[in-house]
Amino acid sequence: MTDTAAGKAAKPAGAFSAWEIGLALRYLRAKRKEGGVALIAVISFIGIMLAVAVLISVMSIMSGFRTELLNRMLSFNGHMYVHGQVLQAPDRNEALARIREVPGVVSVTPLTESPAMFTAHGRTTGGVVRGIAPDNLNSMSFVYQSLDEDARARFGQGAYGGDNILIGKALADQMGLRVGDLMTLISPQGGATAFGDLGTSKTYVVGGIFQSGAADYDRAFVFMPLEQAQLFFGKEGLWDVLELKVDQPDQVARYVQPVAEAAGQGALVSDWRNTMAAFWSALRIERVAMGIILGLVVAIAAMNIISGIVMLVKNKGRDIAILRTIGASPSSILRIFFMAGPPSAWRARWRAWSWACCSAGTSGPSRASSSGSCRCSCSRRTSTCWTGCRRWWIRRTFSGSRSGPC
């Protein structure tokens, strides 16, 4: 029985035991003669606080900027495009249905896009007329949400889609147009005559003014019902492109192969990374630059922590020697200073340790409480009281003693 009891008493404490945690908390409180370490700790704390604030702010701003920019640009332009002979094939409607069934594809919209001149109130400018079916207008969320109910209802009403068109706010401001005004469109693609290609012109009614979130698009694009655009530009029954929206535009590469297989032979599939190559390149460069900056911020915070711990270890050289003499392993000492590292919790840990080990009273270490914890009655938190508490922790851990420090 005696050998068994002695064996249990000699059993070393495990990793992150009570005495290691207690000693780490003790080292977070600097004495007056160690004021240099305390000052370095305060400077390190402020440096880490600022570094973390910069880290969070930069990550939040850049993530929000990237998301908002992608949403606005891709809402107007689409995520993927299908070109090629499949758009003129007799079974193009079947191909359209197969593409819509591809997992992850949100919408598929047939479009026509043709250059044109815009004339109104004596002013002339150029742009692109995009023909789109009224039922597919909601695939461009920013454009659709910026229109009022009357503009949505008027678009596509009338013979061959009607004469109501949608223009951007920047174009409306440039041409001095309002809802209900007339604007003449001139197409360079007209019927051939003895005098050459004279082009085609027609006057349309401004049925609504949209805002896509990008002034360049608002100035350059005009929306016209698909059937009317096919008639005006001489493309009866033709589609120029199929525009696709997917649920994860950041991972558009994984949709290319399934969409190409669904479209069949003669289909050319591209995505927004190809059509907006400059924009995609800028996003990649921005992400790399932000990664480097955030890495430097993390390195600064780490250096602050390391400098504080190095000063603490050099200041506690004698304590380390005593701990090694009474049997503490190098890994235990390493864990003690590892736990003393996070400066963000220094103040809270110091308060918890101080109130647990020393309460206001007369002077000097006096007794142990009934629970066996260290209780010192000190008019001041003197080094004598703290030394008694520290010795009590070590005695209790290595010898099993429950006596107080006095």
mmCIF file of C-alpha atoms in Angstrom:
data_model
loop_
_atom_site.group_PDB
_atom_site.id
_atom_site.type_symbol
_atom_site.label_atom_id
_atom_site.label_comp_id
_atom_site.label_asym_id
_atom_site.label_seq_id
_atom_site.Cartn_x
_atom_site.Cartn_y
_atom_site.Cartn_z
ATOM 1 C CA MET A 1 0.000 0.000 0.000
ATOM 2 C CA THR A 2 2.846 2.340 0.831
ATOM 3 C CA ASP A 3 4.489 1.747 -2.560
ATOM 4 C CA THR A 4 1.192 2.330 -4.313
ATOM 5 C CA ALA A 5 0.613 5.588 -2.499
ATOM 6 C CA ALA A 6 4.151 6.730 -3.196
ATOM 7 C CA GLY A 7 3.719 5.853 -6.870
ATOM 8 C CA LYS A 8 0.555 7.910 -7.102
ATOM 9 C CA ALA A 9 2.212 10.846 -5.351
ATOM 10 C CA ALA A 10 5.180 10.733 -7.727
ATOM 11 C CA LYS A 11 3.018 10.674 -10.847
ATOM 12 C CA PRO A 12 3.834 13.805 -12.865
ATOM 13 C CA ALA A 13 1.103 16.283 -13.792
ATOM 14 C CA GLY A 14 -0.245 16.154 -17.324
ATOM 15 C CA ALA A 15 -0.010 18.790 -20.038
ATOM 16 C CA PHE A 16 -1.662 22.150 -19.241
ATOM 17 C CA SER A 17 -2.160 21.154 -15.616
ATOM 18 C CA ALA A 18 -3.285 23.487 -12.858
ATOM 19 C CA TRP A 19 0.198 24.491 -11.758
ATOM 20 C CA GLU A 20 1.250 25.360 -15.328
ATOM 21 C CA ILE A 21 -1.831 27.518 -15.857
ATOM 22 C CA GLY A 22 -1.398 29.157 -12.461
ATOM 23 C CA LEU A 23 2.248 29.961 -13.039
ATOM 24 C CA ALA A 24 1.493 31.349 -16.512
ATOM 25 C CA LEU A 25 -1.127 33.636 -14.993
ATOM 26 C CA ARG A 26 1.356 34.672 -12.313
ATOM 27 C CA TYR A 27 3.906 35.729 -14.899
ATOM 28 C CA LEU A 28 1.371 38.049 -16.510
ATOM 29 C CA ARG A 29 1.703 40.362 -13.505
ATOM 30 C CA ALA A 30 4.936 42.331 -13.575
ATOM 31 C CA LYS A 31 6.598 43.568 -10.396
ATOM 32 C CA ARG A 32 7.775 47.108 -9.976
ATOM 33 C CA LYS A 33 11.364 46.141 -10.706
ATOM 34 C CA GLU A 34 10.109 44.526 -13.927
ATOM 35 C CA GLY A 35 8.478 47.678 -15.180
ATOM 36 C CA GLY A 36 10.312 47.432 -18.485
ATOM 37 C CA VAL A 37 8.592 44.148 -19.239
ATOM 38 C CA ALA A 38 5.216 45.657 -18.292
ATOM 39 C CA LEU A 39 5.813 48.631 -20.579
ATOM 40 C CA ILE A 40 6.783 46.328 -23.444
ATOM 41 C CA ALA A 41 3.649 44.289 -22.776
ATOM 42 C CA VAL A 42 1.482 47.424 -22.977
ATOM 43 C CA ILE A 43 3.160 48.524 -26.204
ATOM 44 C CA SER A 44 2.770 45.018 -27.622
ATOM 45 C CA PHE A 45 -0.893 44.974 -26.612
ATOM 46 C CA ILE A 46 -1.556 48.284 -28.382
ATOM 47 C CA GLY A 47 0.373 47.123 -31.453
ATOM 48 C CA ILE A 48 -1.547 43.863 -31.659
ATOM 49 C CA MET A 49 -4.844 45.658 -31.084
ATOM 50 C CA LEU A 50 -4.153 48.031 -33.966
ATOM 51 C CA ALA A 51 -2.934 45.196 -36.187
ATOM 52 C CA VAL A 52 -6.074 43.147 -35.546
ATOM 53 C CA ALA A 53 -8.258 46.208 -36.163
ATOM 54 C CA VAL A 54 -6.527 46.809 -39.490
ATOM 55 C CA LEU A 55 -6.799 43.125 -40.348
ATOM 56 C CA ILE A 56 -10.541 42.985 -39.704
ATOM 57 C CA SER A 57 -11.228 46.315 -41.413
ATOM 58 C CA VAL A 58 -9.258 45.502 -44.563
ATOM 59 C CA MET A 59 -10.774 42.027 -44.880
ATOM 60 C CA SER A 60 -14.313 43.343 -44.386
ATOM 61 C CA ILE A 61 -13.955 46.268 -46.779
ATOM 62 C CA MET A 62 -12.270 44.294 -49.535
ATOM 63 C CA SER A 63 -14.641 41.343 -49.220
ATOM 64 C CA GLY A 64 -17.662 43.641 -49.376
ATOM 65 C CA PHE A 65 -16.170 45.627 -52.266
ATOM 66 C CA ARG A 66 -15.407 42.468 -54.239
ATOM 67 C CA THR A 67 -18.859 40.988 -53.644
ATOM 68 C CA GLU A 68 -20.719 44.177 -54.523
ATOM 69 C CA LEU A 69 -18.615 44.782 -57.637
ATOM 70 C CA LEU A 70 -19.091 41.224 -58.861
ATOM 71 C CA ASN A 71 -22.841 41.374 -58.245
ATOM 72 C CA ARG A 72 -23.275 44.606 -60.188
ATOM 73 C CA MET A 73 -21.020 43.700 -63.101
ATOM 74 C CA LEU A 74 -22.237 40.134 -63.489
ATOM 75 C CA SER A 75 -25.897 40.987 -62.983
ATOM 76 C CA PHE A 76 -25.756 43.042 -66.164
ATOM 77 C CA ASN A 77 -23.419 40.875 -68.239
ATOM 78 C CA GLY A 78 -24.161 37.311 -67.237
ATOM 79 C CA HIS A 79 -21.879 34.549 -66.018
ATOM 80 C CA MET A 80 -21.606 32.293 -69.086
ATOM 81 C CA TYR A 81 -22.335 32.528 -72.804
ATOM 82 C CA VAL A 82 -23.157 29.966 -75.489
ATOM 83 C CA HIS A 83 -22.374 30.850 -79.121
ATOM 84 C CA GLY A 84 -22.081 28.906 -82.328
ATOM 85 C CA GLN A 85 -24.145 26.875 -84.766
ATOM 86 C CA VAL A 86 -26.367 25.495 -82.038
ATOM 87 C CA LEU A 87 -28.246 28.833 -82.018
ATOM 88 C CA GLN A 88 -29.288 28.365 -85.667
ATOM 89 C CA ALA A 89 -29.942 24.629 -85.435
ATOM 90 C CA PRO A 90 -33.549 23.349 -85.805
ATOM 91 C CA ASP A 91 -33.371 21.713 -82.358
ATOM 92 C CA ARG A 92 -32.120 24.804 -80.526
ATOM 93 C CA ASN A 93 -35.145 24.824 -78.204
ATOM 94 C CA GLU A 94 -34.260 21.291 -77.063
ATOM 95 C CA ALA A 95 -30.680 22.415 -76.431
ATOM 96 C CA LEU A 96 -32.033 25.387 -74.477
ATOM 97 C CA ALA A 97 -34.108 23.042 -72.295
ATOM 98 C CA ARG A 98 -31.099 20.772 -71.659
ATOM 99 C CA ILE A 99 -28.939 23.709 -70.593
ATOM 100 C CA ARG A 100 -31.609 24.878 -68.146
ATOM 101 C CA GLU A 101 -31.540 21.426 -66.506
ATOM 102 C CA VAL A 102 -27.785 21.582 -65.761
ATOM 103 C CA PRO A 103 -27.303 21.652 -61.958
ATOM 104 C CA GLY A 104 -26.319 25.126 -60.789
ATOM 105 C CA VAL A 105 -27.719 27.002 -63.799
ATOM 106 C CA VAL A 106 -30.185 29.613 -62.557
ATOM 107 C CA SER A 107 -31.388 31.142 -65.831
ATOM 108 C CA VAL A 108 -30.814 30.926 -69.602
ATOM 109 C CA THR A 109 -31.716 33.982 -71.694
ATOM 110 C CA PRO A 110 -31.645 34.260 -75.539
ATOM 111 C CA LEU A 111 -30.336 37.675 -76.591
ATOM 112 C CA THR A 112 -29.573 39.783 -79.619
ATOM 113 C CA GLU A 113 -27.041 42.598 -79.496
ATOM 114 C CA SER A 114 -26.627 45.143 -82.289
ATOM 115 C CA PRO A 115 -24.893 48.526 -82.566
ATOM 116 C CA ALA A 116 -27.065 51.558 -83.245
ATOM 117 C CA MET A 117 -27.165 55.357 -83.187
ATOM 118 C CA PHE A 118 -29.491 57.189 -80.793
ATOM 119 C CA THR A 119 -30.957 60.591 -81.697
ATOM 120 C CA ALA A 120 -33.196 62.820 -79.584
ATOM 121 C CA HIS A 121 -33.593 66.574 -79.003
ATOM 122 C CA GLY A 122 -30.899 67.303 -81.557
ATOM 123 C CA ARG A 123 -28.324 65.141 -79.797
ATOM 124 C CA THR A 124 -26.768 61.990 -81.204
ATOM 125 C CA THR A 125 -24.753 59.233 -79.593
ATOM 126 C CA GLY A 126 -23.988 55.580 -80.163
ATOM 127 C CA GLY A 127 -24.520 52.411 -78.185
ATOM 128 C CA VAL A 128 -25.753 48.827 -78.194
ATOM 129 C CA VAL A 129 -29.361 47.656 -78.427
ATOM 130 C CA ARG A 130 -29.940 44.450 -76.497
ATOM 131 C CA GLY A 131 -32.999 42.444 -77.457
ATOM 132 C CA ILE A 132 -34.448 40.452 -74.567
ATOM 133 C CA ALA A 133 -37.775 38.736 -73.972
ATOM 134 C CA PRO A 134 -39.942 40.543 -71.390
ATOM 135 C CA ASP A 135 -40.192 37.353 -69.308
ATOM 136 C CA ASN A 136 -36.400 37.228 -68.985
ATOM 137 C CA LEU A 137 -35.907 40.842 -67.920
ATOM 138 C CA ASN A 138 -35.847 39.840 -64.241
ATOM 139 C CA SER A 139 -32.633 37.847 -64.843
ATOM 140 C CA MET A 140 -30.823 41.204 -64.559
ATOM 141 C CA SER A 141 -31.719 41.919 -60.955
ATOM 142 C CA PHE A 142 -30.300 45.454 -60.645
ATOM 143 C CA VAL A 143 -31.939 46.602 -63.882
ATOM 144 C CA TYR A 144 -35.272 44.971 -63.056
ATOM 145 C CA GLN A 145 -35.424 46.309 -59.504
ATOM 146 C CA SER A 146 -34.662 49.870 -60.634
ATOM 147 C CA LEU A 147 -37.763 49.939 -62.883
ATOM 148 C CA ASP A 148 -41.187 50.879 -61.583
ATOM 149 C CA GLU A 149 -44.246 48.672 -62.078
ATOM 150 C CA ASP A 150 -45.550 50.730 -65.032
ATOM 151 C CA ALA A 151 -42.249 50.396 -66.923
ATOM 152 C CA ARG A 152 -42.218 46.639 -66.368
ATOM 153 C CA ALA A 153 -45.814 46.329 -67.566
ATOM 154 C CA ARG A 154 -45.277 48.476 -70.693
ATOM 155 C CA PHE A 155 -42.175 46.602 -71.838
ATOM 156 C CA GLY A 156 -43.140 44.074 -74.521
ATOM 157 C CA GLN A 157 -46.752 45.259 -74.962
ATOM 158 C CA GLY A 158 -47.971 45.699 -78.530
ATOM 159 C CA ALA A 159 -47.443 44.174 -81.958
ATOM 160 C CA TYR A 160 -44.051 42.472 -82.370
ATOM 161 C CA GLY A 161 -43.115 43.483 -78.817
ATOM 162 C CA GLY A 162 -44.336 47.075 -79.105
ATOM 163 C CA ASP A 163 -42.451 50.340 -79.420
ATOM 164 C CA ASN A 164 -41.459 50.848 -75.774
ATOM 165 C CA ILE A 165 -37.762 50.657 -74.970
ATOM 166 C CA LEU A 166 -35.719 50.982 -71.770
ATOM 167 C CA ILE A 167 -32.743 53.339 -71.520
ATOM 168 C CA GLY A 168 -30.164 53.916 -68.785
ATOM 169 C CA LYS A 169 -30.204 56.910 -66.481
ATOM 170 C CA ALA A 170 -26.831 58.166 -67.729
ATOM 171 C CA LEU A 171 -28.092 58.086 -71.335
ATOM 172 C CA ALA A 172 -31.333 59.799 -70.329
ATOM 173 C CA ASP A 173 -29.402 62.587 -68.621
ATOM 174 C CA GLN A 174 -27.066 62.954 -71.591
ATOM 175 C CA MET A 175 -29.926 63.130 -74.134
ATOM 176 C CA GLY A 176 -32.329 65.078 -71.909
ATOM 177 C CA LEU A 177 -34.981 62.330 -72.023
ATOM 178 C CA ARG A 178 -37.774 61.362 -69.645
ATOM 179 C CA VAL A 179 -40.291 58.544 -69.591
ATOM 180 C CA GLY A 180 -42.715 59.043 -72.489
ATOM 181 C CA ASP A 181 -40.296 60.978 -74.709
ATOM 182 C CA LEU A 182 -39.395 59.856 -78.240
ATOM 183 C CA MET A 183 -35.973 58.630 -79.331
ATOM 184 C CA THR A 184 -34.919 57.634 -82.846
ATOM 185 C CA LEU A 185 -32.766 54.565 -83.385
ATOM 186 C CA ILE A 186 -30.643 54.268 -86.523
ATOM 187 C CA SER A 187 -29.312 50.841 -87.480
ATOM 188 C CA PRO A 188 -26.404 50.479 -89.943
ATOM 189 C CA GLN A 189 -27.844 47.100 -90.952
ATOM 190 C CA GLY A 190 -30.587 48.009 -93.435
ATOM 191 C CA GLY A 191 -31.889 46.682 -96.683
ATOM 192 C CA ALA A 192 -29.642 46.800 -99.736
ATOM 193 C CA THR A 193 -30.614 49.274 -102.470
ATOM 194 C CA ALA A 194 -29.208 50.483 -105.785
ATOM 195 C CA PHE A 195 -27.434 53.185 -103.818
ATOM 196 C CA GLY A 196 -25.973 50.783 -101.238
ATOM 197 C CA ASP A 197 -26.903 49.971 -97.653
ATOM 198 C CA LEU A 198 -28.879 52.967 -96.410
ATOM 199 C CA GLY A 199 -29.586 51.661 -92.923
ATOM 200 C CA THR A 200 -32.831 51.626 -90.986
ATOM 201 C CA SER A 201 -34.332 54.145 -88.584
ATOM 202 C CA LYS A 202 -37.381 54.131 -86.362
ATOM 203 C CA THR A 203 -38.715 56.250 -83.524
ATOM 204 C CA TYR A 204 -39.440 54.535 -80.208
ATOM 205 C CA VAL A 205 -41.013 55.596 -76.932
ATOM 206 C CA VAL A 206 -38.947 55.699 -73.753
ATOM 207 C CA GLY A 207 -40.953 53.289 -71.612
ATOM 208 C CA GLY A 208 -38.640 53.282 -68.595
ATOM 209 C CA ILE A 209 -35.292 54.416 -67.237
ATOM 210 C CA PHE A 210 -33.092 51.861 -65.449
ATOM 211 C CA GLN A 211 -30.007 51.980 -63.256
ATOM 212 C CA SER A 212 -27.617 49.027 -63.390
ATOM 213 C CA GLY A 213 -25.138 50.410 -60.871
ATOM 214 C CA ALA A 214 -22.507 51.077 -63.557
ATOM 215 C CA ALA A 215 -22.750 54.406 -65.386
ATOM 216 C CA ASP A 216 -20.894 53.088 -68.445
ATOM 217 C CA TYR A 217 -23.547 50.430 -69.014
ATOM 218 C CA ASP A 218 -26.360 52.901 -68.353
ATOM 219 C CA ARG A 219 -24.937 55.176 -71.036
ATOM 220 C CA ALA A 220 -24.214 52.532 -73.681
ATOM 221 C CA PHE A 221 -27.102 50.026 -73.554
ATOM 222 C CA VAL A 222 -30.753 50.203 -74.601
ATOM 223 C CA PHE A 223 -33.169 47.325 -73.982
ATOM 224 C CA MET A 224 -35.720 46.388 -76.613
ATOM 225 C CA PRO A 225 -38.196 43.461 -76.721
ATOM 226 C CA LEU A 226 -36.566 40.464 -78.424
ATOM 227 C CA GLU A 227 -39.147 40.160 -81.194
ATOM 228 C CA GLN A 228 -38.963 43.869 -82.019
ATOM 229 C CA ALA A 229 -35.150 43.810 -82.033
ATOM 230 C CA GLN A 230 -35.142 40.854 -84.442
ATOM 231 C CA LEU A 231 -37.487 42.717 -86.752
ATOM 232 C CA PHE A 232 -35.680 46.069 -86.598
ATOM 233 C CA PHE A 233 -32.183 44.676 -87.174
ATOM 234 C CA GLY A 234 -33.197 42.099 -89.755
ATOM 235 C CA LYS A 235 -32.599 39.069 -87.539
ATOM 236 C CA GLU A 236 -36.018 37.428 -87.671
ATOM 237 C CA GLY A 237 -35.972 34.259 -85.611
ATOM 238 C CA LEU A 238 -32.252 34.524 -84.798
ATOM 239 C CA TRP A 239 -30.398 34.606 -81.499
ATOM 240 C CA ASP A 240 -26.936 36.104 -81.148
ATOM 241 C CA VAL A 241 -26.071 34.455 -77.833
ATOM 242 C CA LEU A 242 -27.461 32.515 -74.879
ATOM 243 C CA GLU A 243 -26.683 34.242 -71.598
ATOM 244 C CA LEU A 244 -26.484 32.028 -68.503
ATOM 245 C CA LYS A 245 -26.595 32.837 -64.800
ATOM 246 C CA VAL A 246 -25.217 30.321 -62.297
ATOM 247 C CA ASP A 247 -25.539 30.117 -58.535
ATOM 248 C CA GLN A 248 -21.774 30.441 -57.860
ATOM 249 C CA PRO A 249 -20.162 32.823 -60.360
ATOM 250 C CA ASP A 250 -16.832 32.696 -58.479
ATOM 251 C CA GLN A 251 -16.593 29.004 -59.399
ATOM 252 C CA VAL A 252 -17.840 29.346 -62.962
ATOM 253 C CA ALA A 253 -15.096 27.083 -64.317
ATOM 254 C CA ARG A 254 -16.807 23.952 -63.015
ATOM 255 C CA TYR A 255 -19.938 24.699 -65.065
ATOM 256 C CA VAL A 256 -18.203 24.986 -68.446
ATOM 257 C CA GLN A 257 -17.958 21.278 -69.241
ATOM 258 C CA PRO A 258 -21.549 20.332 -68.195
ATOM 259 C CA VAL A 259 -23.000 23.252 -70.179
ATOM 260 C CA ALA A 260 -20.939 22.369 -73.264
ATOM 261 C CA GLU A 261 -22.161 18.767 -73.095
ATOM 262 C CA ALA A 262 -25.777 19.887 -72.689
ATOM 263 C CA ALA A 263 -25.533 22.355 -75.608
ATOM 264 C CA GLY A 264 -24.213 19.670 -77.937
ATOM 265 C CA GLN A 265 -21.923 19.825 -80.938
ATOM 266 C CA GLY A 266 -21.314 23.176 -82.580
ATOM 267 C CA ALA A 267 -21.600 25.109 -79.301
ATOM 268 C CA LEU A 268 -18.909 27.486 -78.082
ATOM 269 C CA VAL A 269 -19.009 28.108 -74.334
ATOM 270 C CA SER A 270 -17.269 31.059 -72.668
ATOM 271 C CA ASP A 271 -17.594 32.703 -69.284
ATOM 272 C CA TRP A 272 -17.207 36.132 -67.748
ATOM 273 C CA ARG A 273 -13.492 35.586 -67.119
ATOM 274 C CA ASN A 274 -12.979 35.617 -70.896
ATOM 275 C CA THR A 275 -15.386 38.399 -71.837
ATOM 276 C CA MET A 276 -14.218 40.590 -68.933
ATOM 277 C CA ALA A 277 -10.553 39.570 -68.899
ATOM 278 C CA ALA A 278 -9.279 42.954 -67.703
ATOM 279 C CA PHE A 279 -11.766 43.010 -64.838
ATOM 280 C CA TRP A 280 -10.877 39.437 -63.822
ATOM 281 C CA SER A 281 -7.153 40.239 -63.927
ATOM 282 C CA ALA A 282 -7.688 43.280 -61.694
ATOM 283 C CA LEU A 283 -9.587 41.160 -59.140
ATOM 284 C CA ARG A 284 -6.792 38.589 -59.045
ATOM 285 C CA ILE A 285 -4.111 41.238 -58.583
ATOM 286 C CA GLU A 286 -6.179 42.861 -55.844
ATOM 287 C CA ARG A 287 -6.527 39.551 -54.006
ATOM 288 C CA VAL A 288 -2.772 38.871 -54.170
ATOM 289 C CA ALA A 289 -1.951 42.390 -52.963
ATOM 290 C CA MET A 290 -4.411 42.130 -50.067
ATOM 291 C CA GLY A 291 -2.937 38.764 -49.126
ATOM 292 C CA ILE A 292 0.552 40.269 -48.927
ATOM 293 C CA ILE A 293 -0.653 43.231 -46.850
ATOM 294 C CA LEU A 294 -2.592 41.029 -44.438
ATOM 295 C CA GLY A 295 0.422 38.730 -44.119
ATOM 296 C CA LEU A 296 2.575 41.703 -43.103
ATOM 297 C CA VAL A 297 -0.032 42.764 -40.524
ATOM 298 C CA VAL A 298 -0.056 39.261 -39.036
ATOM 299 C CA ALA A 299 3.756 39.273 -38.974
ATOM 300 C CA ILE A 300 3.754 42.582 -37.053
ATOM 301 C CA ALA A 301 1.339 41.166 -34.475
ATOM 302 C CA ALA A 302 3.438 38.009 -34.146
ATOM 303 C CA MET A 303 6.621 40.040 -33.629
ATOM 304 C CA ASN A 304 4.946 41.968 -30.809
ATOM 305 C CA ILE A 305 3.986 38.737 -29.096
ATOM 306 C CA ILE A 306 7.443 37.220 -29.587
ATOM 307 C CA SER A 307 9.241 40.299 -28.260
ATOM 308 C CA GLY A 308 7.119 40.315 -25.104
ATOM 309 C CA ILE A 309 7.668 36.611 -24.484
ATOM 310 C CA VAL A 310 11.429 36.851 -25.104
ATOM 311 C CA MET A 311 11.722 39.637 -22.534
ATOM 312 C CA LEU A 312 9.622 37.632 -20.100
ATOM 313 C CA VAL A 313 11.749 34.491 -20.531
ATOM 314 C CA LYS A 314 15.005 36.422 -20.092
ATOM 315 C CA ASN A 315 13.603 38.046 -16.950
ATOM 316 C CA LYS A 316 12.525 34.686 -15.508
ATOM 317 C CA GLY A 317 15.815 32.849 -16.029
ATOM 318 C CA ARG A 318 16.257 32.182 -12.290
ATOM 319 C CA ASP A 319 12.686 30.925 -11.965
ATOM 320 C CA ILE A 320 13.221 28.550 -14.879
ATOM 321 C CA ALA A 321 16.347 27.179 -13.203
ATOM 322 C CA ILE A 322 14.422 26.552 -9.957
ATOM 323 C CA LEU A 323 11.571 24.838 -11.828
ATOM 324 C CA ARG A 324 14.019 22.568 -13.665
ATOM 325 C CA THR A 325 15.741 21.738 -10.354
ATOM 326 C CA ILE A 326 12.511 20.630 -8.639
ATOM 327 C CA GLY A 327 11.542 18.434 -11.600
ATOM 328 C CA ALA A 328 9.638 20.530 -14.156
ATOM 329 C CA SER A 329 10.216 19.270 -17.687
ATOM 330 C CA PRO A 330 11.268 21.530 -20.581
ATOM 331 C CA SER A 331 7.871 20.941 -22.224
ATOM 332 C CA SER A 332 6.092 22.156 -19.072
ATOM 333 C CA ILE A 333 8.125 25.352 -19.048
ATOM 334 C CA LEU A 334 7.441 25.809 -22.765
ATOM 335 C CA ARG A 335 3.694 25.466 -22.139
ATOM 336 C CA ILE A 336 3.833 27.998 -19.305
ATOM 337 C CA PHE A 337 5.307 30.711 -21.508
ATOM 338 C CA PHE A 338 3.086 29.660 -24.412
ATOM 339 C CA MET A 339 0.002 30.322 -22.278
ATOM 340 C CA ALA A 340 1.454 33.657 -21.170
ATOM 341 C CA GLY A 341 1.667 34.766 -24.795
ATOM 342 C CA PRO A 342 -1.766 36.108 -25.842
ATOM 343 C CA PRO A 343 -1.621 39.737 -24.678
ATOM 344 C CA SER A 344 -5.317 40.322 -25.369
ATOM 345 C CA ALA A 345 -6.155 38.357 -22.184
ATOM 346 C CA TRP A 346 -3.356 39.691 -19.987
ATOM 347 C CA ARG A 347 -5.455 42.115 -17.993
ATOM 348 C CA ALA A 348 -8.325 39.683 -17.394
ATOM 349 C CA ARG A 349 -5.968 36.859 -16.394
ATOM 350 C CA TRP A 350 -3.983 39.102 -14.081
ATOM 351 C CA ARG A 351 -7.142 40.239 -12.286
ATOM 352 C CA ALA A 352 -8.456 36.697 -11.928
ATOM 353 C CA TRP A 353 -5.148 35.441 -10.556
ATOM 354 C CA SER A 354 -4.670 38.374 -8.192
ATOM 355 C CA TRP A 355 -8.111 38.084 -6.612
ATOM 356 C CA ALA A 356 -7.851 34.289 -6.338
ATOM 357 C CA CYS A 357 -4.437 34.373 -4.646
ATOM 358 C CA CYS A 358 -4.410 37.551 -2.611
ATOM 359 C CA SER A 359 -7.230 39.477 -0.949
ATOM 360 C CA ALA A 360 -7.052 42.723 0.959
ATOM 361 C CA GLY A 361 -6.324 42.323 4.685
ATOM 362 C CA THR A 362 -3.594 42.939 7.210
ATOM 363 C CA SER A 363 -0.148 42.028 5.938
ATOM 364 C CA GLY A 364 1.794 38.990 4.866
ATOM 365 C CA PRO A 365 0.621 35.430 4.146
ATOM 366 C CA SER A 366 -1.602 34.120 6.917
ATOM 367 C CA ARG A 367 -3.703 31.015 6.183
ATOM 368 C CA ALA A 368 -5.161 28.523 3.720
ATOM 369 C CA SER A 369 -8.890 28.379 3.096
ATOM 370 C CA SER A 370 -11.009 25.316 3.818
ATOM 371 C CA SER A 371 -11.065 24.421 0.112
ATOM 372 C CA GLY A 372 -7.281 24.173 0.045
ATOM 373 C CA SER A 373 -6.796 27.182 -2.213
ATOM 374 C CA CYS A 374 -4.205 29.836 -1.565
ATOM 375 C CA ARG A 375 -5.545 32.750 0.472
ATOM 376 C CA CYS A 376 -3.279 35.597 1.552
ATOM 377 C CA SER A 377 -4.338 38.513 3.694
ATOM 378 C CA CYS A 378 -2.183 41.396 2.501
ATOM 379 C CA SER A 379 -2.624 45.081 3.032
ATOM 380 C CA ARG A 380 -0.549 45.289 -0.158
ATOM 381 C CA ARG A 381 0.168 42.707 -2.828
ATOM 382 C CA THR A 382 3.757 42.275 -1.682
ATOM 383 C CA SER A 383 6.352 39.970 -3.170
ATOM 384 C CA THR A 384 6.353 37.942 0.073
ATOM 385 C CA CYS A 385 2.694 37.022 -0.372
ATOM 386 C CA TRP A 386 3.161 36.135 -4.021
ATOM 387 C CA THR A 387 6.237 34.019 -3.254
ATOM 388 C CA GLY A 388 4.267 32.086 -0.649
ATOM 389 C CA CYS A 389 1.452 31.442 -3.144
ATOM 390 C CA ARG A 390 3.889 30.300 -5.797
ATOM 391 C CA ARG A 391 5.657 27.887 -3.433
ATOM 392 C CA TRP A 392 2.293 26.542 -2.321
ATOM 393 C CA TRP A 393 1.330 25.804 -5.949
ATOM 394 C CA ILE A 394 4.585 23.895 -6.522
ATOM 395 C CA ARG A 395 4.343 21.966 -3.228
ATOM 396 C CA ARG A 396 0.760 20.958 -3.903
ATOM 397 C CA THR A 397 1.529 19.784 -7.436
ATOM 398 C CA PHE A 398 4.677 17.757 -6.796
ATOM 399 C CA SER A 399 4.162 16.485 -3.246
ATOM 400 C CA GLY A 400 0.383 16.480 -2.914
ATOM 401 C CA SER A 401 0.551 18.834 0.078
ATOM 402 C CA ARG A 402 -2.640 20.770 0.896
ATOM 403 C CA SER A 403 -1.130 23.089 3.518
ATOM 404 C CA GLY A 404 -1.274 26.791 3.001
ATOM 405 C CA PRO A 405 1.681 29.006 2.119
ATOM 406 C CA CYS A 406 2.241 30.116 5.736
#
